[in-house]
PDB file of C-alpha atoms in Angstrom:
ATOM      1  CA  UNK A   1     263.381 -32.872  75.638  1.00 50.00           C
ATOM      2  CA  UNK A   2     265.095 -29.763  74.281  1.00 53.00           C
ATOM      3  CA  UNK A   3     268.094 -31.986  73.464  1.00 66.00           C
ATOM      4  CA  UNK A   4     265.889 -34.535  71.690  1.00 74.00           C
ATOM      5  CA  UNK A   5     265.004 -32.237  68.798  1.00 81.00           C
ATOM      6  CA  UNK A   6     264.358 -35.118  66.405  1.00 84.00           C
ATOM      7  CA  UNK A   7     261.796 -36.657  68.769  1.00 84.00           C
ATOM      8  CA  UNK A   8     260.038 -33.305  69.058  1.00 83.00           C
ATOM      9  CA  UNK A   9     260.181 -32.402  65.375  1.00 84.00           C
ATOM     10  CA  UNK A  10     260.209 -35.751  63.551  1.00 81.00           C
ATOM     11  CA  UNK A  11     258.874 -38.502  65.815  1.00 83.00           C
ATOM     12  CA  UNK A  12     255.900 -36.997  67.643  1.00 89.00           C
ATOM     13  CA  UNK A  13     252.900 -37.107  65.352  1.00 92.00           C
ATOM     14  CA  UNK A  14     250.127 -34.554  64.973  1.00 96.00           C
ATOM     15  CA  UNK A  15     247.200 -34.834  67.390  1.00 97.00           C
ATOM     16  CA  UNK A  16     244.747 -37.677  66.958  1.00 98.00           C
ATOM     17  CA  UNK A  17     241.295 -36.697  65.778  1.00 97.00           C
ATOM     18  CA  UNK A  18     238.152 -37.102  67.852  1.00 97.00           C
ATOM     19  CA  UNK A  19     237.037 -39.700  65.276  1.00 98.00           C
ATOM     20  CA  UNK A  20     240.204 -41.761  65.815  1.00 98.00           C
ATOM     21  CA  UNK A  21     239.655 -41.727  69.567  1.00 98.00           C
ATOM     22  CA  UNK A  22     236.015 -42.749  69.082  1.00 98.00           C
ATOM     23  CA  UNK A  23     237.204 -45.582  66.834  1.00 98.00           C
ATOM     24  CA  UNK A  24     239.454 -46.790  69.660  1.00 98.00           C
ATOM     25  CA  UNK A  25     236.586 -46.645  72.150  1.00 98.00           C
ATOM     26  CA  UNK A  26     234.364 -48.544  69.720  1.00 98.00           C
ATOM     27  CA  UNK A  27     237.032 -51.195  69.112  1.00 97.00           C
ATOM     28  CA  UNK A  28     237.594 -51.765  72.846  1.00 96.00           C
ATOM     29  CA  UNK A  29     233.975 -51.262  73.890  1.00 96.00           C
ATOM     30  CA  UNK A  30     235.201 -49.015  76.712  1.00 95.00           C
ATOM     31  CA  UNK A  31     235.015 -45.336  77.592  1.00 95.00           C
ATOM     32  CA  UNK A  32     238.544 -44.006  77.857  1.00 97.00           C
ATOM     33  CA  UNK A  33     239.474 -41.650  80.698  1.00 98.00           C
ATOM     34  CA  UNK A  34     239.611 -37.976  79.739  1.00 98.00           C
ATOM     35  CA  UNK A  35     243.320 -37.596  80.495  1.00 98.00           C
ATOM     36  CA  UNK A  36     244.195 -40.537  78.226  1.00 98.00           C
ATOM     37  CA  UNK A  37     242.207 -38.901  75.421  1.00 98.00           C
ATOM     38  CA  UNK A  38     243.992 -35.608  76.129  1.00 97.00           C
ATOM     39  CA  UNK A  39     247.342 -37.360  75.701  1.00 97.00           C
ATOM     40  CA  UNK A  40     246.318 -38.394  72.199  1.00 98.00           C
ATOM     41  CA  UNK A  41     244.809 -35.009  71.419  1.00 97.00           C
ATOM     42  CA  UNK A  42     248.315 -33.653  72.186  1.00 95.00           C
ATOM     43  CA  UNK A  43     250.179 -36.114  69.917  1.00 96.00           C
ATOM     44  CA  UNK A  44     249.054 -39.317  68.214  1.00 97.00           C
ATOM     45  CA  UNK A  45     252.051 -41.393  69.280  1.00 95.00           C
ATOM     46  CA  UNK A  46     255.400 -41.640  67.525  1.00 94.00           C
ATOM     47  CA  UNK A  47     256.334 -42.079  63.893  1.00 92.00           C
ATOM     48  CA  UNK A  48     259.671 -43.822  63.321  1.00 86.00           C
ATOM     49  CA  UNK A  49     260.045 -43.077  59.599  1.00 86.00           C
ATOM     50  CA  UNK A  50     262.489 -40.154  59.968  1.00 82.00           C
ATOM     51  CA  UNK A  51     263.741 -40.748  63.516  1.00 78.00           C
ATOM     52  CA  UNK A  52     263.651 -43.936  65.551  1.00 82.00           C
ATOM     53  CA  UNK A  53     262.571 -42.343  68.827  1.00 83.00           C
ATOM     54  CA  UNK A  54     261.057 -43.297  72.168  1.00 90.00           C
ATOM     55  CA  UNK A  55     259.201 -41.655  75.030  1.00 91.00           C
ATOM     56  CA  UNK A  56     257.988 -43.029  78.382  1.00 96.00           C
ATOM     57  CA  UNK A  57     260.777 -45.068  80.026  1.00 96.00           C
ATOM     58  CA  UNK A  58     262.444 -45.355  76.623  1.00 93.00           C
ATOM     59  CA  UNK A  59     259.469 -47.162  75.051  1.00 95.00           C
ATOM     60  CA  UNK A  60     257.749 -46.690  71.726  1.00 95.00           C
ATOM     61  CA  UNK A  61     254.559 -44.591  72.106  1.00 96.00           C
ATOM     62  CA  UNK A  62     251.865 -46.078  69.854  1.00 97.00           C
ATOM     63  CA  UNK A  63     249.581 -44.084  67.565  1.00 97.00           C
ATOM     64  CA  UNK A  64     245.860 -44.886  67.889  1.00 98.00           C
ATOM     65  CA  UNK A  65     245.903 -47.128  64.800  1.00 97.00           C
ATOM     66  CA  UNK A  66     248.624 -49.315  66.375  1.00 97.00           C
ATOM     67  CA  UNK A  67     246.730 -49.500  69.685  1.00 98.00           C
ATOM     68  CA  UNK A  68     243.679 -50.789  67.813  1.00 98.00           C
ATOM     69  CA  UNK A  69     245.795 -53.258  65.828  1.00 97.00           C
ATOM     70  CA  UNK A  70     247.470 -54.597  68.990  1.00 97.00           C
ATOM     71  CA  UNK A  71     244.136 -54.784  70.817  1.00 97.00           C
ATOM     72  CA  UNK A  72     242.460 -56.757  68.015  1.00 97.00           C
ATOM     73  CA  UNK A  73     245.414 -59.132  67.755  1.00 96.00           C
ATOM     74  CA  UNK A  74     245.382 -59.819  71.510  1.00 95.00           C
ATOM     75  CA  UNK A  75     241.630 -60.318  71.527  1.00 94.00           C
ATOM     76  CA  UNK A  76     241.781 -62.738  68.588  1.00 94.00           C
ATOM     77  CA  UNK A  77     244.816 -64.749  69.717  1.00 94.00           C
ATOM     78  CA  UNK A  78     245.005 -64.510  73.524  1.00 91.00           C
ATOM     79  CA  UNK A  79     241.536 -63.744  74.918  1.00 83.00           C
ATOM     80  CA  UNK A  80     241.019 -67.382  75.950  1.00 85.00           C
ATOM     81  CA  UNK A  81     244.465 -67.702  77.592  1.00 85.00           C
ATOM     82  CA  UNK A  82     244.185 -67.425  81.364  1.00 86.00           C
ATOM     83  CA  UNK A  83     247.801 -67.317  82.441  1.00 93.00           C
ATOM     84  CA  UNK A  84     247.860 -65.500  85.791  1.00 96.00           C
ATOM     85  CA  UNK A  85     250.566 -63.052  86.703  1.00 97.00           C
ATOM     86  CA  UNK A  86     253.055 -64.589  89.116  1.00 97.00           C
ATOM     87  CA  UNK A  87     253.783 -61.234  90.723  1.00 96.00           C
ATOM     88  CA  UNK A  88     251.529 -58.148  90.684  1.00 97.00           C
ATOM     89  CA  UNK A  89     250.809 -55.056  92.732  1.00 97.00           C
ATOM     90  CA  UNK A  90     247.539 -55.266  94.670  1.00 98.00           C
ATOM     91  CA  UNK A  91     245.884 -52.671  92.386  1.00 98.00           C
ATOM     92  CA  UNK A  92     246.193 -55.017  89.389  1.00 98.00           C
ATOM     93  CA  UNK A  93     243.834 -57.935  88.736  1.00 97.00           C
ATOM     94  CA  UNK A  94     246.362 -60.725  88.284  1.00 96.00           C
ATOM     95  CA  UNK A  95     243.932 -63.370  86.961  1.00 95.00           C
ATOM     96  CA  UNK A  96     245.113 -63.169  83.334  1.00 94.00           C
ATOM     97  CA  UNK A  97     248.275 -61.726  81.843  1.00 94.00           C
ATOM     98  CA  UNK A  98     246.340 -61.261  78.588  1.00 94.00           C
ATOM     99  CA  UNK A  99     243.439 -59.245  80.016  1.00 96.00           C
ATOM    100  CA  UNK A 100     241.769 -57.615  77.009  1.00 95.00           C
ATOM    101  CA  UNK A 101     240.814 -54.603  79.133  1.00 96.00           C
ATOM    102  CA  UNK A 102     244.485 -53.724  79.441  1.00 97.00           C
ATOM    103  CA  UNK A 103     245.096 -51.492  76.433  1.00 98.00           C
ATOM    104  CA  UNK A 104     248.746 -51.409  75.340  1.00 98.00           C
ATOM    105  CA  UNK A 105     250.003 -47.981  74.270  1.00 98.00           C
ATOM    106  CA  UNK A 106     253.772 -48.229  74.807  1.00 97.00           C
ATOM    107  CA  UNK A 107     256.203 -51.088  74.163  1.00 97.00           C
ATOM    108  CA  UNK A 108     259.908 -51.739  74.630  1.00 95.00           C
ATOM    109  CA  UNK A 109     260.132 -53.943  71.508  1.00 92.00           C
ATOM    110  CA  UNK A 110     260.649 -57.137  73.492  1.00 94.00           C
ATOM    111  CA  UNK A 111     258.623 -58.275  76.513  1.00 95.00           C
ATOM    112  CA  UNK A 112     257.473 -55.198  78.426  1.00 97.00           C
ATOM    113  CA  UNK A 113     254.650 -52.722  77.882  1.00 98.00           C
ATOM    114  CA  UNK A 114     252.732 -49.849  79.406  1.00 98.00           C
ATOM    115  CA  UNK A 115     248.966 -50.307  79.365  1.00 98.00           C
ATOM    116  CA  UNK A 116     245.931 -48.383  80.487  1.00 98.00           C
ATOM    117  CA  UNK A 117     243.994 -50.640  82.843  1.00 98.00           C
ATOM    118  CA  UNK A 118     240.239 -50.530  82.338  1.00 97.00           C
ATOM    119  CA  UNK A 119     239.445 -53.379  84.784  1.00 97.00           C
ATOM    120  CA  UNK A 120     241.572 -52.768  87.878  1.00 98.00           C
ATOM    121  CA  UNK A 121     241.449 -54.817  91.077  1.00 98.00           C
ATOM    122  CA  UNK A 122     239.239 -53.458  93.864  1.00 97.00           C
ATOM    123  CA  UNK A 123     242.181 -51.479  95.308  1.00 97.00           C
ATOM    124  CA  UNK A 124     243.008 -49.991  91.901  1.00 98.00           C
ATOM    125  CA  UNK A 125     241.719 -47.066  89.846  1.00 98.00           C
ATOM    126  CA  UNK A 126     239.954 -47.171  86.487  1.00 98.00           C
ATOM    127  CA  UNK A 127     242.429 -45.832  83.933  1.00 98.00           C
ATOM    128  CA  UNK A 128     245.528 -46.564  86.010  1.00 98.00           C
ATOM    129  CA  UNK A 129     248.745 -47.117  84.070  1.00 98.00           C
ATOM    130  CA  UNK A 130     250.364 -50.508  84.538  1.00 98.00           C
ATOM    131  CA  UNK A 131     253.584 -52.134  83.376  1.00 98.00           C
ATOM    132  CA  UNK A 132     253.483 -55.761  82.256  1.00 98.00           C
ATOM    133  CA  UNK A 133     256.541 -57.934  81.751  1.00 97.00           C
ATOM    134  CA  UNK A 134     255.150 -60.969  79.940  1.00 94.00           C
ATOM    135  CA  UNK A 135     258.429 -62.903  80.152  1.00 95.00           C
ATOM    136  CA  UNK A 136     258.476 -62.755  83.964  1.00 95.00           C
ATOM    137  CA  UNK A 137     254.660 -62.636  84.268  1.00 96.00           C
ATOM    138  CA  UNK A 138     254.852 -59.510  86.404  1.00 97.00           C
ATOM    139  CA  UNK A 139     252.559 -56.496  86.751  1.00 97.00           C
ATOM    140  CA  UNK A 140     253.560 -53.185  88.342  1.00 98.00           C
ATOM    141  CA  UNK A 141     251.403 -50.131  89.011  1.00 98.00           C
ATOM    142  CA  UNK A 142     253.184 -47.177  87.364  1.00 98.00           C
ATOM    143  CA  UNK A 143     250.679 -44.357  87.889  1.00 98.00           C
ATOM    144  CA  UNK A 144     247.099 -43.937  89.087  1.00 98.00           C
ATOM    145  CA  UNK A 145     246.204 -42.065  85.897  1.00 98.00           C
ATOM    146  CA  UNK A 146     247.582 -40.866  82.574  1.00 98.00           C
ATOM    147  CA  UNK A 147     247.921 -37.371  84.073  1.00 98.00           C
ATOM    148  CA  UNK A 148     250.114 -38.801  86.838  1.00 98.00           C
ATOM    149  CA  UNK A 149     252.243 -40.663  84.254  1.00 98.00           C
ATOM    150  CA  UNK A 150     252.765 -37.405  82.334  1.00 97.00           C
ATOM    151  CA  UNK A 151     253.613 -35.575  85.543  1.00 97.00           C
ATOM    152  CA  UNK A 152     256.235 -38.187  86.452  1.00 97.00           C
ATOM    153  CA  UNK A 153     257.670 -38.089  82.930  1.00 96.00           C
ATOM    154  CA  UNK A 154     257.931 -34.276  83.033  1.00 95.00           C
ATOM    155  CA  UNK A 155     259.561 -34.387  86.477  1.00 96.00           C
ATOM    156  CA  UNK A 156     262.039 -37.064  85.377  1.00 94.00           C
ATOM    157  CA  UNK A 157     262.970 -35.043  82.283  1.00 92.00           C
ATOM    158  CA  UNK A 158     263.527 -31.917  84.402  1.00 92.00           C
ATOM    159  CA  UNK A 159     265.732 -33.953  86.748  1.00 94.00           C
ATOM    160  CA  UNK A 160     267.861 -35.243  83.848  1.00 93.00           C
ATOM    161  CA  UNK A 161     266.756 -38.849  84.335  1.00 93.00           C
ATOM    162  CA  UNK A 162     266.596 -39.418  80.568  1.00 92.00           C
ATOM    163  CA  UNK A 163     269.539 -39.388  78.198  1.00 91.00           C
ATOM    164  CA  UNK A 164     269.929 -39.769  74.468  1.00 87.00           C
ATOM    165  CA  UNK A 165     271.007 -43.329  73.683  1.00 85.00           C
ATOM    166  CA  UNK A 166     274.583 -43.319  72.388  1.00 87.00           C
ATOM    167  CA  UNK A 167     274.080 -46.238  69.978  1.00 84.00           C
ATOM    168  CA  UNK A 168     271.042 -44.518  68.476  1.00 78.00           C
ATOM    169  CA  UNK A 169     273.003 -41.269  68.163  1.00 82.00           C
ATOM    170  CA  UNK A 170     275.614 -43.116  66.088  1.00 82.00           C
ATOM    171  CA  UNK A 171     272.760 -43.922  63.686  1.00 83.00           C
ATOM    172  CA  UNK A 172     271.648 -40.252  63.872  1.00 87.00           C
ATOM    173  CA  UNK A 173     268.499 -41.074  65.855  1.00 84.00           C
ATOM    174  CA  UNK A 174     267.281 -39.386  69.020  1.00 88.00           C
ATOM    175  CA  UNK A 175     266.121 -42.173  71.332  1.00 87.00           C
ATOM    176  CA  UNK A 176     265.506 -41.659  75.049  1.00 89.00           C
ATOM    177  CA  UNK A 177     267.021 -44.023  77.586  1.00 91.00           C
ATOM    178  CA  UNK A 178     265.794 -43.940  81.174  1.00 93.00           C
ATOM    179  CA  UNK A 179     268.322 -43.548  83.960  1.00 94.00           C
ATOM    180  CA  UNK A 180     268.815 -46.780  85.907  1.00 92.00           C
ATOM    181  CA  UNK A 181     267.129 -45.195  88.936  1.00 93.00           C
ATOM    182  CA  UNK A 182     263.776 -45.047  87.078  1.00 95.00           C
ATOM    183  CA  UNK A 183     264.289 -47.785  84.466  1.00 95.00           C
ATOM    184  CA  UNK A 184     261.144 -49.909  84.717  1.00 97.00           C
ATOM    185  CA  UNK A 185     262.081 -52.112  81.748  1.00 95.00           C
ATOM    186  CA  UNK A 186     264.806 -53.567  83.986  1.00 94.00           C
ATOM    187  CA  UNK A 187     262.535 -53.566  87.039  1.00 95.00           C
ATOM    188  CA  UNK A 188     264.142 -56.612  88.645  1.00 92.00           C
ATOM    189  CA  UNK A 189     267.343 -54.622  89.356  1.00 90.00           C
ATOM    190  CA  UNK A 190     265.540 -51.421  90.355  1.00 86.00           C
ATOM    191  CA  UNK A 191     265.125 -50.066  93.884  1.00 81.00           C
ATOM    192  CA  UNK A 192     261.950 -48.224  92.846  1.00 89.00           C
ATOM    193  CA  UNK A 193     260.157 -50.896  90.845  1.00 91.00           C
ATOM    194  CA  UNK A 194     261.269 -54.229  92.361  1.00 81.00           C
ATOM    195  CA  UNK A 195     258.926 -54.445  95.316  1.00 69.00           C
TER     196      UNK A 195
END
C-alpha cells in the first residue's frame, strides 16, 4: 500500500462512528460481528471524489451509508426473488442469490461483490465473507471472518499480489488490481477460486 499513496491519503475515509454502525445494524435487523465493526471503525470505506481507488481484490469498499442504501434497494426490489445459486461452496446457503442477510460491502462495478453472510449454511460461520457473481449465479467462500479477509489482504499486499492499474495511473488514479493468481473477480479462470 505504500505505493498507493492516493488510496491511503485520498480514498480511505475517516472511521465510521458508533452511531453509523448502529444505524446499519438497525437497518438490517442483525448484530454485526465485532471484526466487521472494527473494519469500519478503522475506515468508513472509500471516497472516490479525489482518487478513484479500490481495495479488496480490486473492488470498491463501500462506506456504511452505501451499504445501507444497497441493502434497502435489494430488500425492496429483490427480497421476493428466489433464484438459487447454480454453484456454491457448501458453507453458503444457495437457496436465493438475493438473500437479504448477505450484506454487500464491496463491489467490482459489474456483476461481482463481497458480502458478509449473516445466514450461512450449517457448515458455514456467522459473519463469513462470501463472493457472489450474479451473472454466473455462483457463490464462493472467501474467508471465515472479516479478520481472516484482512489477514489475507495484508499477506497478499506483502507478497506483491496487488499492482497499481496502468489505465488508472494514466488518469492519475491509484487503483489496485489483483494478481491473476488471487483474482476472484475472474474466478472461472483461477486455480484458487474455481473449485
